[in-house]
Amino acid sequence: MNNTIKQQLNHRTIRQFTDEPISQEIIDTLVSVAQATSTSNYMQSYSIISITDKVKKKAIASIGAQPYIEHVGHLFIFVIDQHRNATIAKEGNIEDIEVLQTFDRMMIGYTDAILAAQNTMVAIESMGMGGVFLGSILNDAQAIINVLELPEYVFPVLGLGFGYPNQEPQLKPRMPQHLMHFENRYPKVDSITNAMCDYDETVTEYYDLRDANKRIDSFTNQIKQSMSRRHPGRMQLKETMNKQKLGIK
Amino acid sequence: MNNTIKQQLNHRTIRQFTDEPISQEIIDTLVSVAQATSTSNYMQSYSIISITDKVKKKAIASIGAQPYIEHVGHLFIFVIDQHRNATIAKEGNIEDIEVLQTFDRMMIGYTDAILAAQNTMVAIESMGMGGVFLGSILNDAQAIINVLELPEYVFPVLGLGFGYPNQEPQLKPRMPQHLMHFENRYPKVDSITNAMCDYDETVTEYYDLRDANKRIDSFTNQIKQSMSRRHPGRMQLKETMNKQKLGIK
């Protein structure tokens, strides 16, 4: 146990921020931390786009259907970036860059981007700030591509809004470890629903405490309901990614 | 600046470890840290498999073509896991679980798994240990699936070997920030190769210092060479993932 781990175990998503501005020095340090993250084959196949333009922030909030995005202290969008590498190759007169369209190179950039995003989140929290990951940018990936003017070989994967917290949410309970940490093989379980009985109760209680007026639901009920949830925009992700020349082959 | 950020900026991949064993308490704490990471829609769509079996470790080292994997202190494999959620749905008599085959749900599990992996890496380093991410498990994803007996809706995305360091590698230089951190839009650059001139020199010098006998190469040369690198096993990733019923639609 140490301060870093204590902070990590205490992680909660922050969606409301004070007006305290975030200095350029902090932004630069956070990008340095992102850069210090491991990167597959040393290729650094991702980039970060800072959204400072109010109109663009508003557009992203509208795409994510989360109005609070407009009021985050700062907003990073992490993107898979094979465009920079494509350009280096073209400038070096390499004509065949088709390998960038493979699932392999897409996964390499994807992994780079997400590893960097989490490292940035840890740094944000270590500075006494808080943040929220915005998977909601994928509700309409094409709209994000248009707003950020992303060229071929670039695809947005995760947003990260952050700032100084103006709320103190409760810790959100996680499932028992034995249901998600296995040894040597993926186990066959008799009944996951039974094994989650106590956890379901804990989750229900958590929602009850958080907001007594809101719909209260166990974990397994949420999962069951998620099977019929198909956000129309999110059903286009594969096509949109392929249109950017990524993950095709 | 604080200790966490200092540690993050000081990150280097560790591939050689002492024989000092890693306690079960440490493993449990690391899994708790992984669990405390943000998770998309609260669905916790990933799992961790600890490899303690020597035969399996050897098989994974052989798949990754990295013999040092056999000698890591502990080995985690992070997997996209929609199987647990599929089981919960089936146990609740939900018949239509086809949504799990969408690119959307694959990306949700992928993001969850990689965020958790990086959070774990930070915790490892905070304890005075070091680690290495193993993208090389994807050299033959089907072989990994067989070794770990992964069922449908589960796919391996990243390995993480760690332990107490028995080496002190140099910091590996990253590209200038203005080439990977942009504002409001993806910029049009005149010549990336020119902009990387100094960086290319720094990278060449880094390799020279690390091992004077090894092939020395600039960053842009490495990228150019990567365009003709097609690992046969890695060219099957899309098919193998689809066979696991993930990322199809």
Short mmCIF file of C-alpha atoms in Angstrom, two decimals:
data_model
loop_
_atom_site.label_atom_id
_atom_site.label_comp_id
_atom_site.label_asym_id
_atom_site.label_seq_id
_atom_site.Cartn_x
_atom_site.Cartn_y
_atom_site.Cartn_z
CA MET A 1 0.00 0.00 0.00
CA ASN A 2 1.28 3.47 -0.88
CA ASN A 3 -0.15 6.86 -1.86
CA THR A 4 -0.39 6.06 -5.56
CA ILE A 5 -2.34 2.86 -4.93
CA LYS A 6 -4.48 4.55 -2.29
CA GLN A 7 -5.40 7.14 -4.91
CA GLN A 8 -6.09 4.48 -7.54
CA LEU A 9 -8.36 2.49 -5.21
CA ASN A 10 -10.17 5.74 -4.46
CA HIS A 11 -10.87 6.53 -8.12
CA ARG A 12 -14.27 7.88 -9.00
CA THR A 13 -15.51 9.62 -12.10
CA ILE A 14 -15.89 13.39 -11.74
CA ARG A 15 -18.45 15.16 -13.93
CA GLN A 16 -18.83 18.51 -12.18
CA PHE A 17 -15.94 20.93 -11.98
CA THR A 18 -15.18 24.29 -10.38
CA ASP A 19 -14.29 27.29 -12.56
CA GLU A 20 -10.60 27.12 -11.54
CA PRO A 21 -8.64 27.29 -14.79
CA ILE A 22 -6.03 24.71 -15.78
CA SER A 23 -2.64 26.17 -16.65
CA GLN A 24 -0.76 25.46 -19.87
CA GLU A 25 2.03 24.03 -17.69
CA ILE A 26 -0.36 21.38 -16.34
CA ILE A 27 -1.56 20.51 -19.86
CA ASP A 28 2.04 20.14 -21.07
CA THR A 29 2.95 17.93 -18.08
CA LEU A 30 -0.08 15.70 -18.71
CA VAL A 31 0.90 15.27 -22.37
CA SER A 32 4.44 14.40 -21.23
CA VAL A 33 3.00 11.72 -18.96
CA ALA A 34 0.89 10.39 -21.86
CA GLN A 35 4.04 10.27 -23.99
CA ALA A 36 6.00 8.41 -21.30
CA THR A 37 3.49 5.53 -21.50
CA SER A 38 4.59 2.29 -23.16
CA THR A 39 3.98 2.27 -26.92
CA SER A 40 3.81 -0.77 -29.17
CA ASN A 41 6.95 -1.25 -31.28
CA TYR A 42 8.00 2.29 -30.35
CA MET A 43 5.68 3.53 -33.11
CA GLN A 44 3.73 6.06 -30.99
CA SER A 45 0.65 5.41 -33.14
CA TYR A 46 -1.75 7.78 -31.40
CA SER A 47 -2.27 11.50 -30.90
CA ILE A 48 -4.10 13.80 -28.52
CA ILE A 49 -6.36 16.66 -29.57
CA SER A 50 -7.12 19.38 -27.01
CA ILE A 51 -10.51 20.97 -27.49
CA THR A 52 -10.41 24.63 -26.47
CA ASP A 53 -12.84 26.02 -29.02
CA LYS A 54 -16.21 26.56 -27.34
CA VAL A 55 -18.25 25.79 -30.44
CA LYS A 56 -16.42 22.48 -30.93
CA LYS A 57 -16.80 21.62 -27.23
CA LYS A 58 -20.52 22.24 -27.52
CA ALA A 59 -20.71 20.06 -30.64
CA ILE A 60 -18.91 17.22 -28.83
CA ALA A 61 -21.22 17.58 -25.80
CA SER A 62 -24.16 17.30 -28.15
CA ILE A 63 -22.72 14.22 -29.93
CA GLY A 64 -22.10 12.57 -26.54
CA ALA A 65 -25.53 13.70 -25.31
CA GLN A 66 -23.79 14.78 -22.10
CA PRO A 67 -24.22 18.54 -21.53
CA TYR A 68 -21.58 18.56 -18.74
CA ILE A 69 -18.86 18.02 -21.38
CA GLU A 70 -19.26 21.73 -22.19
CA HIS A 71 -18.17 22.63 -18.67
CA VAL A 72 -15.11 20.43 -18.13
CA GLY A 73 -11.91 22.30 -17.24
CA HIS A 74 -10.08 20.81 -20.21
CA LEU A 75 -10.94 18.24 -22.86
CA PHE A 76 -8.56 15.75 -24.49
CA ILE A 77 -9.60 13.46 -27.35
CA PHE A 78 -7.33 10.42 -27.80
CA VAL A 79 -7.12 9.18 -31.39
CA ILE A 80 -5.55 6.21 -33.14
CA ASP A 81 -3.02 7.89 -35.42
CA GLN A 82 -1.46 6.00 -38.33
CA HIS A 83 -1.61 9.15 -40.47
CA ARG A 84 1.66 10.56 -39.14
CA ASN A 85 3.39 7.27 -39.93
CA ALA A 86 1.73 7.12 -43.36
CA THR A 87 3.08 10.60 -44.09
CA ILE A 88 6.61 9.66 -42.98
CA ALA A 89 6.47 6.66 -45.31
CA LYS A 90 5.16 8.69 -48.24
CA GLU A 91 7.80 11.38 -47.68
CA GLY A 92 10.38 8.57 -47.78
CA ASN A 93 8.98 7.36 -51.11
CA ILE A 94 7.56 4.16 -49.65
CA GLU A 95 4.64 3.46 -51.94
CA ASP A 96 3.06 0.41 -50.31
CA ILE A 97 1.51 1.49 -47.01
CA GLU A 98 -1.39 -0.93 -47.20
CA VAL A 99 -0.31 -2.61 -43.95
CA LEU A 100 -1.78 0.40 -42.11
CA GLN A 101 -5.23 -0.88 -43.11
CA THR A 102 -4.79 -4.15 -41.21
CA PHE A 103 -6.58 -4.99 -37.99
CA ASP A 104 -3.12 -5.44 -36.46
CA ARG A 105 -2.01 -1.82 -36.96
CA MET A 106 -5.42 -0.55 -35.86
CA MET A 107 -5.12 -2.55 -32.61
CA ILE A 108 -1.59 -1.23 -32.07
CA GLY A 109 -2.78 2.37 -32.31
CA TYR A 110 -5.88 1.61 -30.25
CA THR A 111 -3.82 0.08 -27.44
CA ASP A 112 -1.31 2.96 -27.49
CA ALA A 113 -4.12 5.53 -27.25
CA ILE A 114 -5.95 3.86 -24.36
CA LEU A 115 -2.82 3.12 -22.33
CA ALA A 116 -1.87 6.80 -22.66
CA ALA A 117 -5.38 7.91 -21.68
CA GLN A 118 -5.34 5.92 -18.42
CA ASN A 119 -1.84 7.11 -17.54
CA THR A 120 -3.08 10.67 -18.03
CA MET A 121 -6.07 10.00 -15.75
CA VAL A 122 -3.75 8.82 -12.95
CA ALA A 123 -1.63 11.97 -13.34
CA ILE A 124 -4.76 14.17 -13.28
CA GLU A 125 -5.91 12.61 -10.01
CA SER A 126 -2.43 12.85 -8.47
CA MET A 127 -2.69 16.64 -8.96
CA GLY A 128 -5.93 16.82 -6.96
CA MET A 129 -8.06 17.08 -10.07
CA GLY A 130 -10.65 14.60 -11.32
CA GLY A 131 -11.79 13.37 -14.71
CA VAL A 132 -14.35 11.55 -16.79
CA PHE A 133 -13.70 9.23 -19.72
CA LEU A 134 -16.00 9.95 -22.62
CA GLY A 135 -16.75 6.82 -24.60
CA SER A 136 -19.81 8.77 -25.69
CA ILE A 137 -17.77 10.43 -28.46
CA LEU A 138 -18.41 7.18 -30.34
CA ASN A 139 -22.16 7.80 -30.40
CA ASP A 140 -21.41 9.42 -33.75
CA ALA A 141 -17.78 8.81 -34.69
CA GLN A 142 -18.28 10.36 -38.14
CA ALA A 143 -19.47 13.61 -36.57
CA ILE A 144 -16.37 13.68 -34.31
CA ILE A 145 -14.18 13.01 -37.36
CA ASN A 146 -15.78 15.99 -39.08
CA VAL A 147 -15.50 18.32 -36.08
CA LEU A 148 -11.82 17.45 -35.51
CA GLU A 149 -11.03 17.28 -39.25
CA LEU A 150 -9.42 13.86 -38.83
CA PRO A 151 -7.71 12.62 -42.00
CA GLU A 152 -7.47 9.02 -43.24
CA TYR A 153 -5.76 6.60 -40.83
CA VAL A 154 -6.99 8.54 -37.78
CA PHE A 155 -9.90 7.45 -35.59
CA PRO A 156 -11.18 8.82 -32.24
CA VAL A 157 -11.32 6.28 -29.41
CA LEU A 158 -11.79 8.07 -26.09
CA GLY A 159 -12.38 11.53 -24.66
CA LEU A 160 -11.08 12.66 -21.28
CA GLY A 161 -12.62 15.69 -19.59
CA PHE A 162 -11.01 16.93 -16.40
CA GLY A 163 -10.65 19.76 -13.92
CA TYR A 164 -10.97 20.58 -10.24
CA PRO A 165 -13.83 18.53 -8.71
CA ASN A 166 -17.02 20.18 -7.58
CA GLN A 167 -18.64 16.97 -6.34
CA GLU A 168 -17.76 14.00 -4.15
CA PRO A 169 -19.41 10.91 -5.59
CA GLN A 170 -19.46 7.57 -3.74
CA LEU A 171 -17.18 4.71 -4.72
CA LYS A 172 -19.01 2.46 -7.20
CA PRO A 173 -18.81 -1.18 -6.09
CA ARG A 174 -17.06 -3.73 -8.32
CA MET A 175 -17.83 -7.43 -8.74
CA PRO A 176 -16.04 -10.03 -6.54
CA GLN A 177 -12.52 -10.71 -7.83
CA HIS A 178 -13.07 -14.44 -8.30
CA LEU A 179 -15.59 -13.63 -11.05
CA MET A 180 -13.08 -11.63 -13.15
CA HIS A 181 -9.59 -12.86 -12.14
CA PHE A 182 -8.83 -16.43 -13.16
CA GLU A 183 -5.81 -18.72 -13.09
CA ASN A 184 -4.32 -20.36 -16.18
CA ARG A 185 -7.65 -20.84 -17.97
CA TYR A 186 -11.06 -19.32 -18.40
CA PRO A 187 -13.20 -21.25 -15.93
CA LYS A 188 -16.56 -22.89 -16.44
CA VAL A 189 -18.94 -21.46 -13.83
CA ASP A 190 -22.14 -23.17 -12.72
CA SER A 191 -24.24 -20.06 -12.24
CA ILE A 192 -22.89 -16.53 -12.45
CA THR A 193 -26.24 -15.09 -11.35
CA ASN A 194 -26.07 -17.06 -8.09
CA ALA A 195 -22.42 -16.10 -7.58
CA MET A 196 -23.43 -12.44 -8.00
CA CYS A 197 -26.29 -12.52 -5.49
CA ASP A 198 -24.54 -10.52 -2.77
CA TYR A 199 -22.96 -8.20 -5.31
CA ASP A 200 -26.37 -7.50 -6.84
CA GLU A 201 -27.58 -6.43 -3.39
CA THR A 202 -24.55 -4.16 -2.88
CA VAL A 203 -25.15 -2.47 -6.24
CA THR A 204 -28.84 -1.96 -5.52
CA GLU A 205 -27.98 -0.40 -2.17
CA TYR A 206 -25.40 1.86 -3.84
CA TYR A 207 -28.03 3.26 -6.23
CA ASP A 208 -30.51 3.61 -3.40
CA LEU A 209 -28.06 5.71 -1.38
CA ARG A 210 -27.03 7.76 -4.40
CA ASP A 211 -30.48 8.85 -5.41
CA ALA A 212 -33.54 7.41 -3.71
CA ASN A 213 -35.77 8.72 -6.48
CA LYS A 214 -33.92 7.09 -9.33
CA ARG A 215 -34.55 3.66 -10.81
CA ILE A 216 -32.67 1.16 -8.67
CA ASP A 217 -31.12 -1.78 -10.40
CA SER A 218 -28.92 -4.73 -9.61
CA PHE A 219 -25.82 -5.46 -11.69
CA THR A 220 -27.26 -8.54 -13.39
CA ASN A 221 -30.45 -6.64 -14.27
CA GLN A 222 -28.39 -3.88 -15.86
CA ILE A 223 -26.50 -6.45 -17.92
CA LYS A 224 -29.72 -8.15 -19.01
CA GLN A 225 -31.19 -4.82 -20.08
CA SER A 226 -28.02 -3.94 -21.99
CA MET A 227 -28.69 -6.78 -24.43
CA SER A 228 -31.48 -4.82 -26.12
CA ARG A 229 -29.60 -1.49 -26.07
CA ARG A 230 -28.44 -0.61 -29.57
CA HIS A 231 -27.50 3.02 -30.01
CA PRO A 232 -28.05 3.62 -33.76
CA GLY A 233 -24.88 5.74 -34.12
CA ARG A 234 -22.74 3.15 -32.34
CA MET A 235 -23.92 0.45 -34.74
CA GLN A 236 -21.93 2.29 -37.48
CA LEU A 237 -18.53 2.10 -35.76
CA LYS A 238 -17.07 -0.60 -37.97
CA GLU A 239 -18.07 1.13 -41.21
CA THR A 240 -16.83 4.51 -40.00
CA MET A 241 -13.50 3.07 -38.91
CA ASN A 242 -13.09 1.27 -42.24
CA LYS A 243 -13.90 4.52 -44.05
CA GLN A 244 -10.89 6.03 -42.24
CA LYS A 245 -8.85 3.14 -43.78
CA LEU A 246 -8.36 1.41 -40.42
CA GLY A 247 -9.09 -2.15 -39.30
CA ILE A 248 -10.17 -3.33 -42.75
CA LYS A 249 -8.03 -6.43 -43.38
CA MET B 1 4.99 17.75 -10.12
CA ASN B 2 4.56 15.04 -7.49
CA ASN B 3 5.85 11.53 -6.80
CA THR B 4 3.26 9.80 -8.96
CA ILE B 5 4.04 11.97 -11.98
CA LYS B 6 7.78 11.70 -11.33
CA GLN B 7 7.39 7.93 -11.45
CA GLN B 8 5.26 8.09 -14.60
CA LEU B 9 7.77 10.30 -16.42
CA ASN B 10 10.45 7.83 -15.37
CA HIS B 11 8.66 4.81 -16.87
CA ARG B 12 10.74 2.26 -18.71
CA THR B 13 9.94 -1.26 -19.76
CA ILE B 14 11.58 -3.94 -17.58
CA ARG B 15 12.31 -7.32 -19.16
CA GLN B 16 14.74 -8.84 -16.65
CA PHE B 17 13.66 -9.66 -13.12
CA THR B 18 15.23 -10.94 -9.91
CA ASP B 19 14.02 -14.20 -8.36
CA GLU B 20 12.20 -12.36 -5.56
CA PRO B 21 8.73 -13.89 -5.40
CA ILE B 22 5.57 -11.82 -5.60
CA SER B 23 3.13 -12.40 -2.77
CA GLN B 24 -0.53 -13.29 -3.21
CA GLU B 25 -1.34 -10.09 -1.30
CA ILE B 26 0.40 -8.03 -4.00
CA ILE B 27 -1.46 -9.86 -6.77
CA ASP B 28 -4.79 -9.27 -5.03
CA THR B 29 -4.01 -5.57 -4.54
CA LEU B 30 -3.08 -5.20 -8.22
CA VAL B 31 -6.35 -6.82 -9.28
CA SER B 32 -8.20 -4.44 -6.93
CA VAL B 33 -6.47 -1.52 -8.64
CA ALA B 34 -7.44 -2.91 -12.05
CA GLN B 35 -11.03 -3.20 -10.85
CA ALA B 36 -11.05 0.38 -9.55
CA THR B 37 -10.36 1.65 -13.10
CA SER B 38 -13.19 3.35 -14.99
CA THR B 39 -15.34 0.90 -16.94
CA SER B 40 -17.67 1.72 -19.82
CA ASN B 41 -21.35 1.73 -18.82
CA TYR B 42 -20.38 0.00 -15.57
CA MET B 43 -20.34 -3.29 -17.52
CA GLN B 44 -16.83 -4.45 -16.45
CA SER B 45 -16.47 -6.18 -19.83
CA TYR B 46 -12.96 -7.57 -19.31
CA SER B 47 -11.18 -10.18 -17.21
CA ILE B 48 -7.63 -10.95 -16.09
CA ILE B 49 -6.01 -14.36 -16.32
CA SER B 50 -2.95 -15.03 -14.14
CA ILE B 51 -0.54 -17.50 -15.69
CA THR B 52 1.18 -19.54 -12.98
CA ASP B 53 1.47 -22.85 -14.82
CA LYS B 54 5.03 -23.20 -16.12
CA VAL B 55 4.03 -25.12 -19.24
CA LYS B 56 1.51 -22.44 -20.19
CA LYS B 57 4.02 -19.68 -19.48
CA LYS B 58 6.50 -21.40 -21.76
CA ALA B 59 3.87 -21.76 -24.48
CA ILE B 60 3.06 -18.03 -24.25
CA ALA B 61 6.79 -17.15 -24.38
CA SER B 62 7.05 -19.24 -27.51
CA ILE B 63 3.97 -17.62 -29.13
CA GLY B 64 5.37 -14.17 -28.32
CA ALA B 65 8.86 -15.25 -29.48
CA GLN B 66 10.21 -13.59 -26.33
CA PRO B 67 11.98 -16.12 -24.10
CA TYR B 68 12.13 -13.66 -21.17
CA ILE B 69 8.35 -14.07 -20.72
CA GLU B 70 9.14 -17.41 -19.06
CA HIS B 71 11.08 -15.62 -16.33
CA VAL B 72 8.76 -12.77 -15.37
CA GLY B 73 7.78 -12.68 -11.70
CA HIS B 74 4.10 -12.83 -12.54
CA LEU B 75 2.10 -12.79 -15.75
CA PHE B 76 -1.33 -11.25 -16.31
CA ILE B 77 -3.27 -11.61 -19.57
CA PHE B 78 -5.98 -8.98 -20.05
CA VAL B 79 -8.95 -10.19 -22.12
CA ILE B 80 -12.06 -8.60 -23.56
CA ASP B 81 -14.81 -10.48 -21.74
CA GLN B 82 -18.39 -10.39 -23.00
CA HIS B 83 -18.84 -14.06 -22.06
CA ARG B 84 -19.70 -13.32 -18.44
CA ASN B 85 -22.36 -10.85 -19.57
CA ALA B 86 -23.64 -13.32 -22.18
CA THR B 87 -24.01 -15.94 -19.43
CA ILE B 88 -25.89 -13.54 -17.15
CA ALA B 89 -28.27 -12.77 -20.02
CA LYS B 90 -28.80 -16.45 -20.87
CA GLU B 91 -29.39 -17.31 -17.21
CA GLY B 92 -32.01 -14.53 -17.19
CA ASN B 93 -33.72 -16.08 -20.25
CA ILE B 94 -32.70 -13.26 -22.56
CA GLU B 95 -32.53 -14.98 -25.91
CA ASP B 96 -31.26 -12.21 -28.16
CA ILE B 97 -27.65 -11.44 -27.23
CA GLU B 98 -26.55 -10.65 -30.77
CA VAL B 99 -25.56 -7.12 -29.73
CA LEU B 100 -22.42 -8.65 -28.17
CA GLN B 101 -21.19 -9.33 -31.69
CA THR B 102 -21.14 -5.64 -32.62
CA PHE B 103 -17.99 -3.59 -33.04
CA ASP B 104 -19.40 -1.31 -30.33
CA ARG B 105 -19.40 -3.95 -27.59
CA MET B 106 -16.01 -5.22 -28.69
CA MET B 107 -14.58 -1.70 -28.38
CA ILE B 108 -16.18 -1.29 -24.95
CA GLY B 109 -14.48 -4.45 -23.67
CA TYR B 110 -11.23 -3.53 -25.40
CA THR B 111 -11.14 -0.10 -23.80
CA ASP B 112 -12.00 -1.51 -20.36
CA ALA B 113 -9.20 -4.09 -20.61
CA ILE B 114 -6.49 -1.65 -21.72
CA LEU B 115 -7.42 1.06 -19.20
CA ALA B 116 -7.20 -1.57 -16.44
CA ALA B 117 -3.85 -2.83 -17.77
CA GLN B 118 -2.23 0.63 -17.63
CA ASN B 119 -3.64 1.34 -14.16
CA THR B 120 -2.08 -1.96 -13.05
CA MET B 121 1.27 -0.96 -14.57
CA VAL B 122 1.28 2.29 -12.56
CA ALA B 123 0.53 0.35 -9.36
CA ILE B 124 3.32 -2.14 -10.14
CA GLU B 125 5.85 0.66 -10.54
CA SER B 126 4.64 2.43 -7.40
CA MET B 127 5.61 -0.73 -5.46
CA GLY B 128 9.19 -0.60 -6.77
CA MET B 129 8.57 -3.32 -9.32
CA GLY B 130 8.71 -3.01 -13.11
CA GLY B 131 6.80 -4.51 -16.00
CA VAL B 132 6.55 -5.20 -19.70
CA PHE B 133 3.44 -5.07 -21.85
CA LEU B 134 3.21 -8.05 -24.16
CA GLY B 135 1.43 -7.16 -27.39
CA SER B 136 3.31 -10.16 -28.73
CA ILE B 137 0.55 -12.48 -27.46
CA LEU B 138 -1.27 -11.39 -30.63
CA ASN B 139 1.37 -13.01 -32.84
CA ASP B 140 -0.94 -16.02 -32.70
CA ALA B 141 -4.18 -15.07 -30.98
CA GLN B 142 -5.75 -18.44 -31.78
CA ALA B 143 -2.92 -20.25 -29.96
CA ILE B 144 -3.43 -18.00 -26.90
CA ILE B 145 -7.17 -18.70 -27.04
CA ASN B 146 -6.41 -22.44 -27.02
CA VAL B 147 -3.84 -22.24 -24.20
CA LEU B 148 -6.17 -20.16 -21.98
CA GLU B 149 -9.30 -22.07 -23.07
CA LEU B 150 -11.09 -18.81 -23.88
CA PRO B 151 -14.78 -19.33 -24.73
CA GLU B 152 -16.83 -17.37 -27.26
CA TYR B 153 -17.06 -13.61 -26.59
CA VAL B 154 -13.58 -13.55 -25.01
CA PHE B 155 -10.45 -12.27 -26.77
CA PRO B 156 -6.92 -11.62 -25.45
CA VAL B 157 -5.64 -8.08 -25.95
CA LEU B 158 -2.54 -7.51 -23.83
CA GLY B 159 -0.14 -9.38 -21.56
CA LEU B 160 1.62 -7.77 -18.61
CA GLY B 161 4.70 -9.43 -17.14
CA PHE B 162 6.17 -7.91 -13.99
CA GLY B 163 8.46 -8.40 -11.03
CA TYR B 164 11.43 -6.86 -9.24
CA PRO B 165 13.78 -5.27 -11.81
CA ASN B 166 17.17 -6.74 -12.54
CA GLN B 167 18.14 -4.09 -15.08
CA GLU B 168 18.18 -0.31 -15.41
CA PRO B 169 17.39 0.60 -18.99
CA GLN B 170 17.68 4.14 -20.31
CA LEU B 171 14.65 6.35 -20.89
CA LYS B 172 13.51 5.94 -24.51
CA PRO B 173 13.06 9.36 -26.14
CA ARG B 174 9.62 10.39 -27.40
CA MET B 175 8.77 12.66 -30.34
CA PRO B 176 8.30 16.42 -29.81
CA GLN B 177 4.88 17.21 -28.36
CA HIS B 178 3.82 19.51 -31.19
CA LEU B 179 3.85 16.48 -33.52
CA MET B 180 1.33 14.49 -31.45
CA HIS B 181 -0.67 17.03 -29.40
CA PHE B 182 -2.93 19.26 -31.46
CA GLU B 183 -5.57 21.90 -30.77
CA ASN B 184 -9.16 21.68 -32.02
CA ARG B 185 -8.30 19.96 -35.31
CA TYR B 186 -5.85 17.54 -36.88
CA PRO B 187 -3.31 19.86 -38.52
CA LYS B 188 -1.89 19.77 -42.02
CA VAL B 189 1.89 19.58 -41.69
CA ASP B 190 4.29 20.57 -44.48
CA SER B 191 6.95 17.94 -43.82
CA ILE B 192 6.93 15.61 -40.84
CA THR B 193 10.35 14.22 -41.79
CA ASN B 194 11.88 17.70 -41.54
CA ALA B 195 10.07 18.40 -38.28
CA MET B 196 11.52 15.16 -36.92
CA CYS B 197 15.12 15.88 -37.90
CA ASP B 198 16.41 16.59 -34.38
CA TYR B 199 14.29 13.79 -32.94
CA ASP B 200 15.75 11.33 -35.44
CA GLU B 201 19.22 12.28 -34.22
CA THR B 202 18.21 11.81 -30.57
CA VAL B 203 16.81 8.35 -31.31
CA THR B 204 19.93 7.31 -33.22
CA GLU B 205 22.09 8.46 -30.32
CA TYR B 206 19.89 6.53 -27.86
CA TYR B 207 20.42 3.26 -29.76
CA ASP B 208 24.11 3.98 -30.09
CA LEU B 209 24.46 4.38 -26.32
CA ARG B 210 22.30 1.34 -25.60
CA ASP B 211 24.20 -1.11 -27.71
CA ALA B 212 27.00 0.06 -29.98
CA ASN B 213 26.98 -3.25 -31.82
CA LYS B 214 23.31 -3.20 -32.73
CA ARG B 215 21.74 -1.74 -35.84
CA ILE B 216 21.25 1.96 -35.21
CA ASP B 217 18.18 3.54 -36.65
CA SER B 218 16.38 6.85 -36.63
CA PHE B 219 12.68 7.05 -35.80
CA THR B 220 11.56 7.86 -39.34
CA ASN B 221 13.65 4.98 -40.73
CA GLN B 222 12.00 2.58 -38.29
CA ILE B 223 8.57 3.78 -39.39
CA LYS B 224 9.48 3.43 -43.07
CA GLN B 225 10.72 -0.11 -42.49
CA SER B 226 7.56 -1.00 -40.55
CA MET B 227 5.51 -0.57 -43.74
CA SER B 228 6.79 -3.88 -45.12
CA ARG B 229 6.55 -5.74 -41.79
CA ARG B 230 3.64 -8.16 -41.90
CA HIS B 231 3.79 -10.84 -39.23
CA PRO B 232 1.75 -13.72 -40.76
CA GLY B 233 0.03 -14.56 -37.45
CA ARG B 234 -0.94 -10.95 -36.84
CA MET B 235 -2.60 -10.76 -40.26
CA GLN B 236 -5.25 -13.19 -38.90
CA LEU B 237 -6.40 -10.99 -36.01
CA LYS B 238 -9.68 -9.92 -37.53
CA GLU B 239 -10.71 -13.47 -38.47
CA THR B 240 -9.72 -14.85 -35.07
CA MET B 241 -11.61 -12.14 -33.24
CA ASN B 242 -14.70 -12.70 -35.40
CA LYS B 243 -14.45 -16.45 -34.72
CA GLN B 244 -14.77 -15.57 -31.02
CA LYS B 245 -18.03 -13.79 -32.01
CA LEU B 246 -16.59 -10.32 -31.36
CA GLY B 247 -16.38 -7.23 -33.58
CA ILE B 248 -18.37 -8.76 -36.42
CA LYS B 249 -21.15 -6.24 -37.12
#
